[in-house]
CSV table of C-alpha atoms and ligand atoms in Angstrom, one decimal:
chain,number,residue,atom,x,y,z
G,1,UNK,CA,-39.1,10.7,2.7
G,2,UNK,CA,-38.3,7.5,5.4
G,3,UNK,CA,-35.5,9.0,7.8
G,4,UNK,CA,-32.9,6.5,8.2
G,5,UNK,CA,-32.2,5.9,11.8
G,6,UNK,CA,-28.4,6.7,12.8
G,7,UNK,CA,-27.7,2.8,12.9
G,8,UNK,CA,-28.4,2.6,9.3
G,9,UNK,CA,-26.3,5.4,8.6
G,10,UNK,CA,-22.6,4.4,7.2
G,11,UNK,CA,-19.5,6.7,7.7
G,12,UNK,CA,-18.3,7.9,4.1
G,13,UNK,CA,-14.5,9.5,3.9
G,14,UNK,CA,-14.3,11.2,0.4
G,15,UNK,CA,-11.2,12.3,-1.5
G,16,UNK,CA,-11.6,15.9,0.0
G,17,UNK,CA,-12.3,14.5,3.7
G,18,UNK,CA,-9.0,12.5,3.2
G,19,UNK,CA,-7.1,15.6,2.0
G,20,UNK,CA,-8.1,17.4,5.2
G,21,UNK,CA,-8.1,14.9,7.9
G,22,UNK,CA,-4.1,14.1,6.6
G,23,UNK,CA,-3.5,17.8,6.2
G,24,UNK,CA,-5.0,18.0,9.5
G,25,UNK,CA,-3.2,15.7,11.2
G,26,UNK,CA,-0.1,16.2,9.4
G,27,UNK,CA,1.5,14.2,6.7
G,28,UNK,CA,4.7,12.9,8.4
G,29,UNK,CA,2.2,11.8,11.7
G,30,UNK,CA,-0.2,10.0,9.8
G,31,UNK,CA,2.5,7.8,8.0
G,32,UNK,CA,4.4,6.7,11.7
G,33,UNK,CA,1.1,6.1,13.1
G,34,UNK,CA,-0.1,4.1,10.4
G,35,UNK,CA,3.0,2.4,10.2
G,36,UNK,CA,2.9,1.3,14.3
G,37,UNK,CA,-1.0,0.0,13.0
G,38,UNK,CA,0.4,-1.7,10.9
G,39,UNK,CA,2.9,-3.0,12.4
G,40,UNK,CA,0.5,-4.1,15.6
G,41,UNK,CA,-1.5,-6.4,13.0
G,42,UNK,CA,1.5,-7.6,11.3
G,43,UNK,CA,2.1,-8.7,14.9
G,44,UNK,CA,-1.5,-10.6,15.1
G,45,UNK,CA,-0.9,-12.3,11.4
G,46,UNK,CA,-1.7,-15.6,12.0
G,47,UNK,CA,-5.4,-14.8,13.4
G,48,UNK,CA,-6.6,-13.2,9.8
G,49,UNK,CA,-7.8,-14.9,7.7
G,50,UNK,CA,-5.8,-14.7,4.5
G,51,UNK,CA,-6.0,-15.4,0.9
G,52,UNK,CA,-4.4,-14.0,-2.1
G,53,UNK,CA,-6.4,-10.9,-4.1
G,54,UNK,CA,-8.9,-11.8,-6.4
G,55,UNK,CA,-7.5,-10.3,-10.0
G,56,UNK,CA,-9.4,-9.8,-13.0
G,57,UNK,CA,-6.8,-9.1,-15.9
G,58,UNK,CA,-7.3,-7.5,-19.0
G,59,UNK,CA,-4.7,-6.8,-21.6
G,60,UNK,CA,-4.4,-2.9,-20.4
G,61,UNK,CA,-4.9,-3.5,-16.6
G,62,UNK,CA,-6.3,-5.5,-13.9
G,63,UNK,CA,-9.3,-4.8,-11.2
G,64,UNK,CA,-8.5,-6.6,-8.0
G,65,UNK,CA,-10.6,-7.5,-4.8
G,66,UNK,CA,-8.6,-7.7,-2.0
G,67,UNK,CA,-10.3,-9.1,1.6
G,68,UNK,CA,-9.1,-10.5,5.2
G,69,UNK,CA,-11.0,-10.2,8.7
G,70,UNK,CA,-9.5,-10.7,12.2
G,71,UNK,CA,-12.5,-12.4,13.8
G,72,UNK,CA,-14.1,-8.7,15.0
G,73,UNK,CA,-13.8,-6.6,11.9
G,74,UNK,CA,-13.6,-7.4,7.6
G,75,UNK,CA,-12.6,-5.3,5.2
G,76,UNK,CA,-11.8,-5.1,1.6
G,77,UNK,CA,-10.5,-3.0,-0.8
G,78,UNK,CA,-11.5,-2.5,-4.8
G,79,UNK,CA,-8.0,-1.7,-6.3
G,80,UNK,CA,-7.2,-1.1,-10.3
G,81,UNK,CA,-3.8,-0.8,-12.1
G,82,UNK,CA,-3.6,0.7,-15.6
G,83,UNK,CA,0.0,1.7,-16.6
G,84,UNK,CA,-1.7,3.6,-19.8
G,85,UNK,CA,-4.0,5.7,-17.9
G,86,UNK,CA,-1.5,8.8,-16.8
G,87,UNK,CA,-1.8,8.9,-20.7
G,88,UNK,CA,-5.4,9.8,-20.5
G,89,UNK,CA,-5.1,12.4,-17.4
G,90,UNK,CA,-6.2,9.3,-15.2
G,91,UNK,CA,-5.1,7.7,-12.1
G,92,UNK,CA,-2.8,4.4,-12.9
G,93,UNK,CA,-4.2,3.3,-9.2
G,94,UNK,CA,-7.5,4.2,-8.0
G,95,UNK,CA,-9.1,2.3,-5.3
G,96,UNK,CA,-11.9,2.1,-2.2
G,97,UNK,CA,-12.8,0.1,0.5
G,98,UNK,CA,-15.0,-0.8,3.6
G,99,UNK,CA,-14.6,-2.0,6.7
G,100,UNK,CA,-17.4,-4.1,8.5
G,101,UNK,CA,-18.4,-5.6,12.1
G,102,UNK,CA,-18.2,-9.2,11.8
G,103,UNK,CA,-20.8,-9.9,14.5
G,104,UNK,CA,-23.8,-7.8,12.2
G,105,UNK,CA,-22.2,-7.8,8.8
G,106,UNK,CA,-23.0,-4.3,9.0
G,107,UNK,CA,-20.6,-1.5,7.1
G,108,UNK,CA,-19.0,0.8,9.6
G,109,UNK,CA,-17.0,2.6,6.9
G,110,UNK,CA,-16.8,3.4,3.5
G,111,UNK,CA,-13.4,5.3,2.2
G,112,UNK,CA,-12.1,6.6,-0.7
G,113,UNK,CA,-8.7,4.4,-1.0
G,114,UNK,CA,-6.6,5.9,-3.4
G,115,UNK,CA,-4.7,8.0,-1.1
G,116,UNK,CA,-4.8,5.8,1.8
G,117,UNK,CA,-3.1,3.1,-0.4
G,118,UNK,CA,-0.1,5.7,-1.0
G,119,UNK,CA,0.0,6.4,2.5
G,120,UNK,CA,-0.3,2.5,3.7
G,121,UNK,CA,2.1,1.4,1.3
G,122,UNK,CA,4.6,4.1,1.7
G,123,UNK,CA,4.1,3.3,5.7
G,124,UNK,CA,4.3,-0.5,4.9
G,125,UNK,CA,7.5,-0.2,3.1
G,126,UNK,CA,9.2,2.1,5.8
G,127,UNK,CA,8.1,-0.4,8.2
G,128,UNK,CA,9.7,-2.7,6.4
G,129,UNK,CA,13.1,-1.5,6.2
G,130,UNK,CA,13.3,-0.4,9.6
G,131,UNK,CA,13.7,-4.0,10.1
G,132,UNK,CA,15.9,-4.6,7.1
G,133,UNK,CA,18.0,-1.8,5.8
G,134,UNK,CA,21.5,-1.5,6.6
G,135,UNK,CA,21.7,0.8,9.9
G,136,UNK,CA,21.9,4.4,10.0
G,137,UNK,CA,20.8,4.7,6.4
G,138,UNK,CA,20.8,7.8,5.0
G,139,UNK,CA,20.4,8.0,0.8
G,140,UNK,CA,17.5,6.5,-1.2
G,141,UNK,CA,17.4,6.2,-4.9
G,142,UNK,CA,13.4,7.0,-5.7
G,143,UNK,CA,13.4,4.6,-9.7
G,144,UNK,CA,9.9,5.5,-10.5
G,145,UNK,CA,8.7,9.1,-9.2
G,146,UNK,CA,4.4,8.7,-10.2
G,147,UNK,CA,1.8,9.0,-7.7
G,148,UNK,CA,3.4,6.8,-4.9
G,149,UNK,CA,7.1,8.4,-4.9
G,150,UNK,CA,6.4,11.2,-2.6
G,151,UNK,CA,4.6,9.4,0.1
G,152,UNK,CA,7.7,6.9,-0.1
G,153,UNK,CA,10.5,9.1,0.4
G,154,UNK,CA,8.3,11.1,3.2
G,155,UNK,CA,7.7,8.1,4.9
G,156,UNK,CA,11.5,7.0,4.7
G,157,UNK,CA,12.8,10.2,6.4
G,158,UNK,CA,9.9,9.9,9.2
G,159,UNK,CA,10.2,6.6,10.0
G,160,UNK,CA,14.3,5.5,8.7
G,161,UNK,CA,15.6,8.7,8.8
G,162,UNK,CA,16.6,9.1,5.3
G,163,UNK,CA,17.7,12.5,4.7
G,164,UNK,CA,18.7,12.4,0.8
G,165,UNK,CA,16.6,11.0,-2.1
G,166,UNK,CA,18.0,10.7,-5.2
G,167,UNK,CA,15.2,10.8,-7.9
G,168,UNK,CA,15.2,9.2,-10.9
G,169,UNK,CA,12.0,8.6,-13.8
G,170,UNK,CA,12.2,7.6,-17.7
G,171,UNK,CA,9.8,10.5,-17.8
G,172,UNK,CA,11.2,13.7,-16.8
G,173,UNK,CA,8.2,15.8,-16.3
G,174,UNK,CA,7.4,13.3,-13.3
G,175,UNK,CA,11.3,13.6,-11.8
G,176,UNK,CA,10.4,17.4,-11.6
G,177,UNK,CA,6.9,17.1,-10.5
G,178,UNK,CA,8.1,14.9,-7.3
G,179,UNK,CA,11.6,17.6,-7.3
G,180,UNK,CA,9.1,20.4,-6.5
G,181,UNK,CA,6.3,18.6,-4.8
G,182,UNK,CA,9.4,17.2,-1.8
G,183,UNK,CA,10.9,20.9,-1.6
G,184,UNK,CA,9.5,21.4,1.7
G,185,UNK,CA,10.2,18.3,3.7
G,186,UNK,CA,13.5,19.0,4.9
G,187,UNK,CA,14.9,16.2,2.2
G,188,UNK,CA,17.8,17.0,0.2
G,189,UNK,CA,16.3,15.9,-3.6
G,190,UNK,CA,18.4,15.0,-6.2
G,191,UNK,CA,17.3,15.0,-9.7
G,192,UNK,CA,19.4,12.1,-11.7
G,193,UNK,CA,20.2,11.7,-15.2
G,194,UNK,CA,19.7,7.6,-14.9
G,195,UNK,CA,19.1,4.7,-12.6
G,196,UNK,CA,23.0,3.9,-12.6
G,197,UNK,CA,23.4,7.8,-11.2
G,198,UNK,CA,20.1,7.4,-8.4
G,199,UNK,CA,21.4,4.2,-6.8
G,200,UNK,CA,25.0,5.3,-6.5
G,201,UNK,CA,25.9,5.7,-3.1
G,202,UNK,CA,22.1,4.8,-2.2
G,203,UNK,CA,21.8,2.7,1.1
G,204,UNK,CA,18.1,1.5,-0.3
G,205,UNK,CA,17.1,1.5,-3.6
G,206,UNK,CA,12.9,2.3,-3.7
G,207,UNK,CA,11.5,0.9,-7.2
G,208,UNK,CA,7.9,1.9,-8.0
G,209,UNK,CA,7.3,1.7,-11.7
G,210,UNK,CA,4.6,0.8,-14.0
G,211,UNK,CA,4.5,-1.3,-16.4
G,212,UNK,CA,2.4,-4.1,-17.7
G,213,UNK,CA,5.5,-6.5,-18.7
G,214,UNK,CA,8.9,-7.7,-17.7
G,215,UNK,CA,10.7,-4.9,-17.2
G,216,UNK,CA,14.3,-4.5,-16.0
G,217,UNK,CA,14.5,-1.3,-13.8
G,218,UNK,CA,18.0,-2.8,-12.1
G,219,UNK,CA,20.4,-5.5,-13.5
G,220,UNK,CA,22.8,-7.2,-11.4
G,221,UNK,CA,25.9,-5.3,-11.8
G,222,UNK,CA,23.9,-2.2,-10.5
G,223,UNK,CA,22.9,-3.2,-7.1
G,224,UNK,CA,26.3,-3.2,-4.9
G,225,UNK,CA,26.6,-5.2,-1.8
G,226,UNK,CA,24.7,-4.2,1.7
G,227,UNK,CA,21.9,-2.3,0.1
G,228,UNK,CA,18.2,-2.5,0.6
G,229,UNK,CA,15.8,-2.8,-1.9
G,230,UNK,CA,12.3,-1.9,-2.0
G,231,UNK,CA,10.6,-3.5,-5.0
G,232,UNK,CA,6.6,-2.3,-5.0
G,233,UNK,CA,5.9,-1.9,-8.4
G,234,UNK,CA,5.6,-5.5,-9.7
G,235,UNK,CA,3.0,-6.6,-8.6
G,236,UNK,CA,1.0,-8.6,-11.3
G,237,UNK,CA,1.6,-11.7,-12.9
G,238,UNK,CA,3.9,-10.8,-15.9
G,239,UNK,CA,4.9,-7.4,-14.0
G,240,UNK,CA,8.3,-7.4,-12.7
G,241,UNK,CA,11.1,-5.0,-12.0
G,242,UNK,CA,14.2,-6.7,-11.2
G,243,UNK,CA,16.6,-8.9,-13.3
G,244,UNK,CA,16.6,-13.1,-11.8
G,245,UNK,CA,20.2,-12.2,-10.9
G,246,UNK,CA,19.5,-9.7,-8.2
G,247,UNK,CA,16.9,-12.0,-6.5
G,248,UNK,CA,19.3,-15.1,-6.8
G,249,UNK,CA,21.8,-12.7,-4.8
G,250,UNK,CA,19.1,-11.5,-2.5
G,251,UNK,CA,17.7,-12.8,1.2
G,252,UNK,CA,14.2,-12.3,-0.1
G,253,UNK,CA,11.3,-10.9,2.5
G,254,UNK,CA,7.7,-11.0,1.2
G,255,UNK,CA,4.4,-10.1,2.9
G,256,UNK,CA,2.0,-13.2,2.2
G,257,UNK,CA,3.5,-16.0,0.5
G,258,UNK,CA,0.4,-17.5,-1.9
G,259,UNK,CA,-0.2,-13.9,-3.5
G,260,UNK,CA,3.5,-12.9,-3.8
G,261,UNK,CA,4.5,-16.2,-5.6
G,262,UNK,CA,2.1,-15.0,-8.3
G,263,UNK,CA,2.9,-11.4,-8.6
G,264,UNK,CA,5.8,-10.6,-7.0
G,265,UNK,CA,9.6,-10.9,-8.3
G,266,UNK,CA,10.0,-14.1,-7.0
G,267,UNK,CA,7.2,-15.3,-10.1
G,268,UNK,CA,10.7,-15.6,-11.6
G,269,UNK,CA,12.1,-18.4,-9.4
G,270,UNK,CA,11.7,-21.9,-8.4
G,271,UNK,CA,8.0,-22.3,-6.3
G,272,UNK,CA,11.0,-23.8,-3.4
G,273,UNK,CA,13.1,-20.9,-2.9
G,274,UNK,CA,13.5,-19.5,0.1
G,275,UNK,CA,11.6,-16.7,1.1
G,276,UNK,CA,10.8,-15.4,5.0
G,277,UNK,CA,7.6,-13.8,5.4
G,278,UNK,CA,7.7,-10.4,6.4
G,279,UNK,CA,5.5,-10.5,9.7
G,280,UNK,CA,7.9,-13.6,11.2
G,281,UNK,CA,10.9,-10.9,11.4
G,282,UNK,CA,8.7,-8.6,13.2
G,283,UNK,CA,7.6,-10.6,15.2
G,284,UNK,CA,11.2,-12.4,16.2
G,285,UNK,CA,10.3,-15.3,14.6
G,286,UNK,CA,13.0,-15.4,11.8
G,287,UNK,CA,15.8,-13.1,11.2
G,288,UNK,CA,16.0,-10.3,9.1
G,289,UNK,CA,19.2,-8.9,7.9
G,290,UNK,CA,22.0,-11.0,9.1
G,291,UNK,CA,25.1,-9.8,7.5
G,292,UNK,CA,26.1,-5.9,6.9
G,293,UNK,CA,26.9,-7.2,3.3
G,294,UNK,CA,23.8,-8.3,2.6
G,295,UNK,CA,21.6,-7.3,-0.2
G,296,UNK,CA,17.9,-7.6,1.7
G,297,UNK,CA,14.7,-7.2,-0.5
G,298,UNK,CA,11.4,-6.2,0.2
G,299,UNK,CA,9.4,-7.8,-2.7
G,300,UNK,CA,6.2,-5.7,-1.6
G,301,UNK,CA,2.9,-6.2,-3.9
G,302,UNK,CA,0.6,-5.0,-1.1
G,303,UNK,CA,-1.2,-7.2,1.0
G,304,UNK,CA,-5.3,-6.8,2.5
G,305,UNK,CA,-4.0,-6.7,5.9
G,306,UNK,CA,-2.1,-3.7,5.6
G,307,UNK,CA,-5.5,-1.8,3.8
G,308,UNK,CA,-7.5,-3.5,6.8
G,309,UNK,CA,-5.2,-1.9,9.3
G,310,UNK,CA,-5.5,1.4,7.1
G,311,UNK,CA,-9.2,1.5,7.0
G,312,UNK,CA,-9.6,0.4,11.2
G,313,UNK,CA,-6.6,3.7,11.5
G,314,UNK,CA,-9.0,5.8,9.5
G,315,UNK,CA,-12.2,4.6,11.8
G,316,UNK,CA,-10.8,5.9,15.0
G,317,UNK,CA,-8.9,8.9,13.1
G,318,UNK,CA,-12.9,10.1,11.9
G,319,UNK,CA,-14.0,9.6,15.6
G,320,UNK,CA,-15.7,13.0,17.0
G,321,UNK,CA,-14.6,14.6,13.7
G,322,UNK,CA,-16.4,16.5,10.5
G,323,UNK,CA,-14.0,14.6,8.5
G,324,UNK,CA,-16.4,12.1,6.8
G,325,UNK,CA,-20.3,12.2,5.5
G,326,UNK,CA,-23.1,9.7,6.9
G,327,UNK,CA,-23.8,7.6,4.0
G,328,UNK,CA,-28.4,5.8,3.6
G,329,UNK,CA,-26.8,2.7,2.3
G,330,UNK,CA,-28.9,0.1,4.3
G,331,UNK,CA,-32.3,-0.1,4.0
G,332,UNK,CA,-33.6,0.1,7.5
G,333,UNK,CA,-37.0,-0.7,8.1
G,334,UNK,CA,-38.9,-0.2,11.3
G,335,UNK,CA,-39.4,-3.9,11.1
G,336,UNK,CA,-36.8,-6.0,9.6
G,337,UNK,CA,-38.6,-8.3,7.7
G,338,UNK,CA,-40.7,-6.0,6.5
G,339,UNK,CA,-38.6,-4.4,3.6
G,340,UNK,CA,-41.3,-4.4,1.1
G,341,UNK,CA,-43.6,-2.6,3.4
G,342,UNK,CA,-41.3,0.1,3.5
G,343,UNK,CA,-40.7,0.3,0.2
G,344,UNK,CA,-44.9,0.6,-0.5
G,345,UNK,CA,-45.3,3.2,2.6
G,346,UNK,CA,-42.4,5.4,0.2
G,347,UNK,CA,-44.3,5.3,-2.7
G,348,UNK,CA,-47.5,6.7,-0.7
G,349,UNK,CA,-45.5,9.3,1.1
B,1,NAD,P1,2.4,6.0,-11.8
B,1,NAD,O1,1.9,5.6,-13.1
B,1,NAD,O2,1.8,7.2,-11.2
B,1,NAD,O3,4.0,6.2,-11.8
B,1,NAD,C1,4.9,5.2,-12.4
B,1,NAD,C2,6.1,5.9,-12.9
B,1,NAD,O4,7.0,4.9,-13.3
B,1,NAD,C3,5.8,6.9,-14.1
B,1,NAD,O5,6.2,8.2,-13.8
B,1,NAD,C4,6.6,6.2,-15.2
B,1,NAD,O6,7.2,7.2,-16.1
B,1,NAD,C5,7.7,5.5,-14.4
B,1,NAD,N1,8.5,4.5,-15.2
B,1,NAD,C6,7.9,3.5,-16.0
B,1,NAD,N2,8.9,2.8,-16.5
B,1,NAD,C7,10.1,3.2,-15.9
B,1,NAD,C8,11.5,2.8,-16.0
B,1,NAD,N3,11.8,1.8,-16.8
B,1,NAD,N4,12.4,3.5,-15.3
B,1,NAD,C9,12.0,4.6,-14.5
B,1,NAD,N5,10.7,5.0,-14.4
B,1,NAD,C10,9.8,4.3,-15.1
B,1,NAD,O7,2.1,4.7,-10.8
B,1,NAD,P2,2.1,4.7,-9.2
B,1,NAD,O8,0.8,4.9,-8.7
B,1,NAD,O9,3.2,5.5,-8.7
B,1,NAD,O10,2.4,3.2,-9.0
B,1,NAD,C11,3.7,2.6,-9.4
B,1,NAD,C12,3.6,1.1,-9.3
B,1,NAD,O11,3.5,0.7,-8.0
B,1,NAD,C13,2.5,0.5,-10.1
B,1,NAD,O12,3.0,-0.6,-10.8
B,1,NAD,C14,1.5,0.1,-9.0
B,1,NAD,O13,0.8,-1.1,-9.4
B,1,NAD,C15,2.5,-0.3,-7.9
B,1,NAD,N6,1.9,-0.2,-6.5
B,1,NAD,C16,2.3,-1.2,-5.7
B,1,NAD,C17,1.8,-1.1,-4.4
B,1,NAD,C18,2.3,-2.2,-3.4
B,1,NAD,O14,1.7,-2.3,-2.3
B,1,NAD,N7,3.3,-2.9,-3.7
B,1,NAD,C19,0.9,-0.1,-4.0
B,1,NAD,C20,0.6,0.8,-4.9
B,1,NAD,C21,1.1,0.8,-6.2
């Protein structure tokens, strides 16, 4: 057998690595450092390049592609959503990705991407209402309480200081699967009977359903004045959450324009209405929240820059680590151009 030489090798995080480097680390760190990544290349938007994610739709799901570079490094990310598959014991959102050195094209990371997109997107949507949410909020209402809900409401309390979640799912079993999974996080939980009961008294209001249609998770005369909402689980054309009426009352905060305007909430208003982009009020170019009564909304679909900033976190988190596996994925002959050389010298050895 040819050894690869190191340079050829690429680092690999599996499912199990990921698991231990976050247990490692610790959960709550993890999410407020990835959050301040984040929120560093949120600061450097306009220098990526940006488009929105390439979607293949079928009529159970869709497979999306989602790439951006800054110049120095490009990643991508291969992300499905199937609201049937829980049904069949799978995942509704599975995903990987790679990061690569601009200047060689090489790979310098391959990663499992299923848990870092609960962990970026809980940290995204934290970040996010750390800018927006009314001050010194305390409650969220959890709508939705799948895969993602426990990495939101841990990522509220380290980063907003939430203290009290109030849980609510059309599914019960899921309500007491995130009930027992968030016992030890020092969150009072709250197990409610409906959305109407979960949002009372709520300061934000997290919605992470699935569902491959229209749905309406909050109406209108549900969402009181001065709240934040945090809308993440429309995110496909056809795939909403909130009824018109809230956004039409809403200031309206989205991460990249061109994507959101096809799978966001706002697919159910006019292409003109006003929307501020997300990285503009971090940076101090437009204002976030500017009345107490105002109802702010985060209409998050996820973005490649925050799974860039996930994947370039990871790379330095792996750094003089066992937490990852060297990957032969580039062939790596002693001379370059001589691929088919080494492929005769294998077949002799
Ligand atoms: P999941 O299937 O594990 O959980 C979804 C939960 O929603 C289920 O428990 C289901 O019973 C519940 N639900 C469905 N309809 C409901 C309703 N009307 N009221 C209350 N609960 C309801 O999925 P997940 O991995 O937690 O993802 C949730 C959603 O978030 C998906 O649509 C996914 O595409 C989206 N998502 C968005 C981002 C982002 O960056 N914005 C990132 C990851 C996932």
């Amino acid at each position: 057998m040819i050894k690869p030489s190191d340079k050829a090798l690429v680092p690999f995080v599996s499912v199990d690595n990921m698991m231990a480097l976050v247990n490692h680390i610790g959960l709550e760190k993890i999410l407020i450092d990835l959050a301040s990544e984040i929120e560093c290349d949120f600061k450097r938007w306009p220098l990526f390049d940006k488009s929105p994610r390439v979607a293949s739709h079928s009529n159970v799901g869709v497979i999306e592609l989602m790439p951006t570079s800054d110049g120095e490094l490009y990643g991508f990310k291969y992300v499905n959503g199937h609201p049937k598959n829980t049904k069949k014991g799978l995942q509704t959102v599975t995903a990987f990705g790679l990061l690569a050195d601009v200047n060689t094209g090489y790979p310098k990371l391959l990663s499992e991407m299923t848990l870092l997109t609960a962990l970026r997107t809980a940290a995204t949507s934290a970040l996010v209402a750390k800018y927006l949410a009314p001050r010194n909020s305390k409650v969220m209402a959890m709508i939705g309480n799948g895969a993602q809900s426990e990495f939101q409401c841990i990522a509220f309390k380290a980063i907003c200081g939430i203290e009290k979640v109030c849980l609510f799912d059309t599914d019960s079993n899921a309500t007491q699967k995130a009930f027992l999974n968030l016992a030890n996080y020092g969150l009072k939980v709250v197990k409610c009977k409906s959305s109407q009961e979960a949002i009372l008294n709520a300061d934000i209001i997290t919605t992470c359903t699935a569902d491959k249609q229209l749905a309406t998770i909050l109406t209108d005369n549900m969402v009181g004045a001065g709240v934040h909402i945090n809308a993440i689980g429309g995110d496909c054309p056809g795939k909403t959450e909130l009824h018109k009426d809230i956004l039409l009352r809403s200031k309206i905060f989205v991460e990249y324009p061109a994507q959101t305007r096809i799978e966001g909430e706002i697919q159910q208003l006019n292409e003109d209405h006003p929307i501020t982009e997300i990285w503009e009020v971090i940076t101090g170019k437009s204002e976030g929240r500017t009345r107490d009564s105002q109802i702010t909304l985060f209409d998050s679909v996820g973005f490649a820059i925050e799974d860039f900033s996930a994947l370039k976190f990871l790379l330095t988190k792996i750094q003089d680590t066992n937490f990852f596996e060297k990957l032969d994925m580039l062939a790596d002959p002693d001379d370059p151009r001589d691929l088919f050389g080494m492929l005769n010298r294998a077949n002799t050895q």
